[in-house]
Amino acid sequence: MGGIEREKVGPLTLRAWALLTALAVWALYLLTLAPTVGFWDASEYVTTAHILGLPHPPGNPFFVVVGRAWDVLTGFTGLPVALRINALGATFSAGASLFWFLAVVRIVGRFRENRHEVLVAAVAAVWIGATAFTVWTQSNLNEKVYPLSMFVVALVSYLAMVWMERADTVRGNRLLLLIALVLGLGWANHTMSMLPGLALAAFVLLHRWRAALNPRVLGPAVALLAVGYSLQFLFVPIRSVQNPIIDEADPECPTLASAVTPRRIDDYYGQSKLAVACEALALSLIRDQYKPPPTTQRQAPLSAQYANYWQYFDWQWARSLPPGGRVAVSMLFLFLALVGLWTHLRKGRKTFVYAGTLLFTVTLLLVYYLNFRYGYSLYWEEAPLLDAHEVRERDYFFIIGFQLWGIYAGLGLAALWGRWTASREPSALPAGFGPRHRKAAALLALGLIPFLFNFGQADRTGDHAARNWAYNMLQSVEPYAVLFTYGDNDTFPLWYMQEVEGLRRDVTVIVQSYLGTDWYHKQLRRLTKPCEPGESPEDSPTTVVCQRPFDPATAADLYAEMPATPPTRSAIPPPDTGIDDLSQVMSIPEDSTYELTDRITGSLREGDVLSSADLRVFQIARQALGDRPVYFAATARLVWDRWQLQPHLVRQGLAFKLAEGPLEASGPLVDLSEYLRGSGFPAWHDRVRTGQLLEDVFLVDDILAWDAWPDPSTRSNIPTMYYLAHASQGISEELSGDPDAAEWAYRRANRFARLADSD
């Protein structure tokens, strides 16, 4: 059993077949690879890998370091940065397929003497697992940390199978140490990499418990686990001290010792958690800014959480089919997986301890542990409030489980194929592919169902939507603008465009949801302060220095020709204004008015509650007005609505400019209050500026060529923003007496409306 990978099946060894299968998977991912970034965290990870920044807590340092190394090493190709880092995700996923193939060979080879059947089982398992919908889309576009975690889990699983054959040897002990190091490095990428921990513990203890508890093994294993994870304690605070442009949570430490000294810290709910003495790093490690509740405090009924998991499971095998047909296919693959599980349990109980425990961990146990709110697209009648639901679909958290379900479906398919073809006489079992095997080959075609029915939905070759959204948003605003966004999804693509492609770096993008933290506005203060003599942000383009200059070469023509006066003060008020010491909430005791400027006032009602983020939006807008333009992204309705700023906002493309004085309908300014009443969107519309942006600047032709919007979490949002911009422009042109321009805008608006309603 020690060298089953070296055994030949046909012209190649099983190891060569593994490599060939992994190359086929890699080719599939590259064939469907996205050319640029996607929405959500995909843009953030590409950007932080390129500039060696720190993404959202806890910071994913292993991915950032590996991603930066890959970025440098592949630079000679001349391909775009985003495309190259997307290819890194595809490479990690293909590597996971390689090691799962070898693991399956080790597992099935213990109870299948016919090596051709072992080969069929491994190919079917890996191919189905690799073409599961979430596995596929995470491999060719989305969050890059998950393919790396898949690679770690697959490698650890293979090493565990090898260890079983050498458990009583010195090499076996060395394998345990290697597993510990790999897990530590994976942990420094994402906690998902630690999911095999329970399965490994059960496997090792039940198989050779003395080896696991041997001090000569246990001590070094713990040490190597810590060495791998040490990137989290060393790289993160060291890089944070250098003030990278993206430095989320600002996990700086006064000393290196404080970064590695263990200490317990209370989270938002008062629960004590093990972290480190450095408070900033400790808060990052426990993800304090997200305030994750304890698992005992359920965010939704457990039944709803498992129903959401079933929804995601149902997506994996035939995503392009309508719900009725898709459920039938899902039941088929669940049946095949159960056959694979039963076959493994009956014939390979020793290895089933590992694989079965891993499957339990990444399905039932993980659903309970993650404790998600109601699904993004489920239970809206039972829970109509937006805050009761996840902000997006969370299928990617279960990616390891979906790959494992696919692997077991492949094992089940191979088991049925083998049972169908086996002779009644054991001695007559063919050594290779006999006539009965060939007659039953059609059964194996079931393994192509995920490939065939997921391809259309998983193919991202023409997906420029997120990149072009960011381009269009940044080009909507004037030089040196402050641009308020709402959250991650409408911000990360903008970061990518600024930091990777160098577009409109003069614009200060402010994420409202981050303003509630203690660190974010302080970073913005440094980023927007006027440069001192001798200071230049170009000297260190990946770190915070001072206000970055307006570059006409990266701006739309209508802004490139506009006089651009650099700001004279930071966009963030100084500390003596009290902005740094705001409480979490402020309750309004009685009806009152506020004054943003002497020309912009509003009312507050008794009982209104303003968060520190709301208050900082107000103070930043007041500080910036008169020195630089202030804009709100079209997606930031909740930000401007908090201060009832609609009467003072004017649409310019995908953003709304905060006017410094009274507005009246004249020239290019059109009042659409009669048409937008009740929508919550500002009624003032700059017909000329928006028309120039929509017709001459915006990049939307590729989106308009789509039959459906691929991402369910942005389908009702992004196309709707485009629809409103074009529909408002159409009304404005019609009111201004230009029916041809109005028809053009209406026609495009209708196409965006269809995309928003597509499924």
Coordinates of N, CA and C in Angstrom, one line a residue, residues 175-189 193-194 217-233:
L175 N 5.4 13.2 9.3 CA 4.2 13.6 8.6 C 3.3 14.4 9.5
L176 N 3.2 14.0 10.7 CA 2.3 14.7 11.7 C 2.8 16.1 11.9
L177 N 4.1 16.2 12.0 CA 4.7 17.6 12.1 C 4.5 18.4 10.9
L178 N 4.6 17.8 9.7 CA 4.3 18.6 8.5 C 2.8 19.0 8.5
I179 N 1.9 18.1 8.9 CA 0.5 18.5 8.9 C 0.3 19.7 9.8
A180 N 0.9 19.7 11.0 CA 0.8 20.8 11.9 C 1.2 22.1 11.3
L181 N 2.4 22.1 10.6 CA 2.9 23.3 10.0 C 1.9 23.8 8.9
V182 N 1.4 22.9 8.1 CA 0.5 23.2 7.0 C -0.8 23.8 7.6
L183 N -1.3 23.2 8.7 CA -2.5 23.8 9.3 C -2.2 25.2 9.9
G184 N -1.1 25.4 10.5 CA -0.8 26.7 11.0 C -0.7 27.8 9.9
L185 N -0.1 27.4 8.8 CA -0.1 28.4 7.7 C -1.5 28.6 7.1
G186 N -2.2 27.5 7.0 CA -3.6 27.7 6.6 C -4.5 28.5 7.5
W187 N -4.2 28.4 8.8 CA -4.9 29.2 9.8 C -4.6 30.6 9.6
A188 N -3.4 31.0 9.3 CA -3.0 32.4 9.0 C -3.6 32.9 7.7
N189 N -4.2 32.0 6.9 CA -5.0 32.4 5.8 C -6.4 32.6 6.1
S193 N -9.3 26.8 7.1 CA -8.3 25.8 7.0 C -8.1 24.9 8.2
M194 N -8.7 25.3 9.3 CA -8.6 24.5 10.5 C -9.8 23.5 10.6
V217 N 6.4 14.1 19.7 CA 5.6 14.5 18.5 C 4.7 15.7 18.9
L218 N 4.0 15.5 20.0 CA 3.0 16.5 20.4 C 3.6 17.9 20.6
G219 N 4.7 18.0 21.3 CA 5.4 19.3 21.6 C 5.8 20.0 20.3
P220 N 6.6 19.3 19.5 CA 7.0 19.9 18.2 C 5.8 20.3 17.3
A221 N 4.8 19.4 17.3 CA 3.6 19.7 16.5 C 2.9 21.0 16.9
V222 N 2.8 21.2 18.2 CA 2.2 22.4 18.7 C 3.1 23.6 18.3
A223 N 4.4 23.4 18.4 CA 5.3 24.5 18.1 C 5.2 24.9 16.6
L224 N 5.1 23.8 15.7 CA 5.1 24.1 14.3 C 3.7 24.7 13.9
L225 N 2.7 24.3 14.6 CA 1.4 25.0 14.4 C 1.5 26.5 14.7
A226 N 2.1 26.8 15.8 CA 2.3 28.2 16.2 C 3.2 28.9 15.2
V227 N 4.2 28.2 14.7 CA 5.1 28.9 13.7 C 4.4 29.3 12.5
G228 N 3.5 28.3 12.0 CA 2.7 28.6 10.8 C 1.8 29.8 11.0
Y229 N 1.2 29.8 12.2 CA 0.2 30.8 12.5 C 0.8 32.1 12.9
S230 N 2.1 32.1 13.2 CA 2.8 33.3 13.6 C 2.8 34.5 12.6
L231 N 2.5 34.2 11.4 CA 2.3 35.3 10.4 C 1.2 36.3 10.9
Q232 N 0.2 35.7 11.6 CA -0.9 36.5 12.1 C -0.4 37.5 13.2
F233 N 0.6 37.1 14.0 CA 1.1 37.9 15.1 C 2.3 38.8 14.7

